[in-house]
């Protein structure tokens, strides 16, 4: 079973508070709270959004601010990055918990291993913070990033999840496609991703994955912009849904196209026919 829903407040809806009921009415299953430009939700609103999400059967996740770099060269930038993650996580926790997604870091001309060590150390510190605050309903979700300059390729986020408790890989299929120059052509290219997650992280990685989907424009450096479904068919959505339907993979696909909720409904419509 897959769950489908938008990144942020769906089109046609005025606020996060209204979103859960709206999503249920149009037939969607989940929503990612967007803190990408700052964590501006009050505690009271977070609790209320969570209550309404529960009442309407909507699963929540959140996306932390864009400016995170856990491997920044200046300490104050690292501290700020950690605050963005903990700030996002605490609001999501008040809303009932789920996956807190973030873009982990930039290489800044350093190699993968070096940056991995820095990111790992800071995520362990975030885990310590969660423990201190007695927050047990949050999973930390480093996202597969779309630019080649950004740390966060598939093996890197899988290894973070393997080595650090409480961490899950968040695959953004469009980002993977873009940073590898248009690699996804069909079902077998998606299978590579799911097989890698299952091999390293076990069954739970394919029975409760969290992911992002959009189509995408890209250059040699990686992502340029997210595109609506069926604009350039890069990457193609149908083989992904087919692979999940055929193998019984379960998880969440958040739509990050410009038409978030409408494209979620399109994806869900296609998937339901395949999964029948
Ligand atoms: Zn993202």
XYZ file of C-alpha atoms and ligand atoms in Angstrom:
277
model
C 0.000 0.000 0.000
C 1.254 3.447 -0.911
C 0.162 6.733 0.604
C 0.012 9.861 -1.524
C -0.085 13.506 -0.541
C 1.316 16.983 -1.110
C 4.372 18.860 0.060
C 2.800 21.719 1.964
C -0.727 23.067 2.128
C -2.644 21.709 -0.868
C -3.891 23.972 -3.640
C -7.407 25.182 -2.852
C -6.866 25.109 0.873
C -5.880 28.127 2.982
C -3.908 26.701 5.910
C -2.260 23.696 7.521
C -5.191 23.604 9.940
C -7.700 23.127 7.131
C -5.517 20.734 5.174
C -6.238 17.387 6.896
C -9.994 17.519 6.323
C -9.496 18.870 2.797
C -7.067 16.041 1.950
C -9.418 13.406 3.274
C -12.261 14.857 1.226
C -10.309 14.779 -2.040
C -9.016 11.277 -1.284
C -5.374 11.765 -0.254
C -3.504 10.159 2.620
C -0.646 12.311 3.866
C 0.985 15.725 3.912
C 4.490 17.076 4.454
C 4.515 20.201 6.604
C 6.801 22.651 4.812
C 9.195 24.454 7.131
C 11.544 25.008 4.184
C 11.701 28.806 4.678
C 11.706 28.674 8.461
C 9.918 26.942 11.315
C 7.084 29.417 11.748
C 4.325 27.255 13.208
C 3.245 27.847 16.815
C 3.177 24.924 19.247
C -0.569 25.374 19.579
C -1.108 25.139 15.827
C 1.155 22.087 15.602
C -0.902 20.273 18.249
C -4.145 21.211 16.499
C -2.875 20.185 13.036
C -1.848 16.852 14.550
C -5.232 16.354 16.143
C -7.024 17.064 12.876
C -4.609 14.880 10.906
C -5.372 11.989 13.249
C -9.126 12.540 13.021
C -8.940 12.492 9.234
C -6.473 9.631 8.896
C -3.740 11.851 7.386
C -0.105 10.851 8.009
C 2.246 13.784 8.615
C 5.919 14.398 7.947
C 7.840 17.660 7.737
C 10.571 19.261 5.645
C 13.134 21.273 7.608
C 14.560 24.577 6.253
C 16.662 24.533 3.082
C 19.721 26.218 4.638
C 20.954 23.186 6.522
C 24.596 22.181 6.217
C 25.665 19.783 8.960
C 29.192 19.837 7.519
C 29.572 23.624 7.294
C 33.105 24.882 7.878
C 31.935 27.512 10.377
C 30.700 26.112 13.684
C 27.860 28.657 14.039
C 26.392 27.434 10.739
C 26.420 23.854 12.008
C 24.741 24.920 15.246
C 22.096 26.806 13.255
C 21.570 23.728 11.054
C 20.998 21.552 14.102
C 18.502 24.103 15.414
C 16.600 23.943 12.126
C 16.326 20.163 12.452
C 15.424 20.112 16.147
C 12.977 23.006 15.647
C 11.236 21.153 12.818
C 11.280 17.878 14.746
C 9.737 19.409 17.856
C 6.781 20.853 15.877
C 6.242 17.555 14.055
C 6.447 15.736 17.367
C 3.692 17.952 18.789
C 1.655 17.125 15.674
C 1.976 13.405 16.380
C 5.383 12.664 14.889
C 6.722 11.136 11.705
C 9.701 11.644 9.413
C 11.530 14.988 9.655
C 13.173 15.458 6.245
C 16.259 17.627 5.629
C 19.033 18.168 3.084
C 22.063 17.061 5.111
C 25.144 18.918 3.838
C 27.435 20.208 1.085
C 30.797 18.748 0.127
C 32.569 22.129 -0.228
C 35.352 20.334 -2.152
C 35.748 17.590 0.445
C 35.277 13.883 -0.199
C 32.251 11.786 0.685
C 33.916 9.949 3.588
C 35.032 13.129 5.322
C 31.624 14.783 5.045
C 29.906 11.549 6.091
C 31.827 11.538 9.386
C 30.882 15.150 10.129
C 27.201 14.586 9.308
C 27.126 11.393 11.368
C 28.534 13.143 14.425
C 25.949 15.939 14.233
C 23.029 13.538 13.703
C 24.128 11.612 16.767
C 23.973 14.928 18.632
C 20.433 15.462 17.307
C 19.538 11.987 18.589
C 20.902 13.020 21.980
C 18.687 16.098 21.910
C 15.619 13.974 21.051
C 16.449 11.706 23.960
C 16.853 14.640 26.384
C 13.474 16.009 25.293
C 11.952 12.523 25.570
C 10.799 12.743 21.947
C 10.285 9.240 20.613
C 7.930 9.783 17.672
C 10.413 11.315 15.232
C 12.546 9.674 12.559
C 15.348 11.762 11.062
C 15.189 11.698 7.261
C 18.252 12.849 5.319
C 17.049 13.400 1.761
C 18.634 12.289 -1.496
C 19.798 15.671 -2.793
C 19.519 16.923 -6.375
C 22.749 18.846 -6.878
C 26.089 17.135 -7.341
C 27.622 19.673 -4.937
C 25.331 18.435 -2.167
C 26.139 15.459 0.058
C 23.230 13.041 -0.025
C 23.547 10.541 -2.851
C 21.770 7.197 -2.438
C 24.657 5.231 -0.829
C 25.370 8.120 1.552
C 21.851 8.385 2.946
C 21.557 4.597 3.157
C 24.810 4.428 5.153
C 23.622 7.193 7.498
C 20.495 5.135 8.162
C 22.550 1.996 8.633
C 25.004 3.510 11.091
C 22.786 5.861 13.109
C 19.706 4.808 15.069
C 16.503 6.660 14.299
C 17.602 7.667 10.779
C 15.787 6.667 7.569
C 16.744 7.447 3.957
C 14.338 9.759 2.125
C 14.610 9.071 -1.583
C 13.711 11.966 -3.848
C 13.405 10.106 -7.152
C 13.681 13.301 -9.211
C 16.865 14.320 -7.405
C 18.407 10.884 -8.002
C 17.486 11.139 -11.684
C 18.949 14.665 -11.955
C 22.222 14.133 -10.111
C 22.905 11.055 -12.238
C 22.212 12.762 -15.569
C 18.820 11.226 -16.322
C 19.485 7.696 -15.069
C 15.906 6.494 -14.558
C 14.391 5.058 -17.714
C 12.195 2.284 -16.381
C 11.272 -0.172 -13.681
C 14.722 -1.760 -13.348
C 16.287 1.605 -12.563
C 13.861 2.081 -9.683
C 14.503 -1.496 -8.591
C 18.190 -0.631 -8.088
C 17.134 1.913 -5.433
C 14.744 -0.387 -3.579
C 17.153 -3.336 -3.765
C 19.961 -1.218 -2.285
C 17.744 -0.094 0.586
C 16.533 -3.618 1.303
C 20.035 -5.092 1.126
C 21.531 -2.616 3.594
C 18.576 -1.809 5.851
C 16.315 -4.832 5.671
C 12.619 -5.305 4.945
C 11.470 -2.281 6.910
C 13.162 -0.001 4.373
C 10.793 -1.192 1.645
C 7.717 -1.707 3.798
C 7.607 1.817 5.226
C 9.687 4.066 2.964
C 9.276 7.834 2.787
C 9.915 9.502 -0.568
C 9.447 12.537 -2.785
C 8.386 12.569 -6.413
C 8.189 15.178 -9.144
C 9.436 15.425 -12.690
C 12.542 17.531 -13.063
C 14.725 19.703 -15.311
C 18.442 19.306 -14.795
C 21.882 20.249 -16.064
C 25.333 18.720 -15.647
C 25.375 20.036 -12.085
C 22.106 18.328 -11.215
C 18.631 19.688 -10.510
C 17.293 22.902 -12.009
C 13.582 22.857 -11.237
C 10.762 20.563 -10.266
C 8.160 20.008 -12.989
C 4.515 18.904 -13.100
C 3.633 15.284 -13.716
C 3.649 14.334 -17.426
C 5.610 17.410 -18.521
C 8.877 15.762 -19.613
C 8.370 12.264 -18.143
C 11.762 12.547 -16.349
C 11.788 10.452 -14.323
C 8.742 8.452 -15.464
C 6.156 7.876 -12.718
C 4.458 4.755 -14.090
C 7.371 2.299 -13.688
C 7.836 3.421 -10.073
C 4.202 2.774 -9.233
C 4.253 -0.510 -11.143
C 7.343 -1.721 -9.273
C 5.740 -0.854 -5.923
C 2.448 -2.518 -6.892
C 4.133 -5.679 -8.168
C 6.427 -6.092 -5.180
C 4.043 -4.897 -2.508
C 6.373 -2.100 -1.375
C 4.683 0.172 1.157
C 5.410 3.746 1.970
C 4.684 7.366 1.307
C 5.141 9.355 -1.886
C 5.022 13.104 -1.336
C 4.367 15.099 -4.492
C 6.760 18.016 -4.927
C 5.507 19.084 -8.346
C 4.083 22.611 -8.724
C 0.610 21.015 -8.599
C 1.263 19.060 -5.430
C -2.145 17.708 -4.478
C -3.527 17.402 -8.025
C -0.492 15.391 -9.071
C -0.785 13.274 -5.907
C -4.297 12.377 -7.020
C -3.016 11.478 -10.504
C -0.323 9.232 -9.008
C -2.815 7.600 -6.680
C -5.270 6.984 -9.531
C -2.613 5.238 -11.625
C -1.354 3.204 -8.654
C -4.788 2.003 -7.616
C -5.445 0.579 -11.077
C -2.095 -1.246 -10.977
C -2.488 -2.537 -7.423
C -5.993 -3.861 -7.943
Zn 13.866 18.390 -0.096
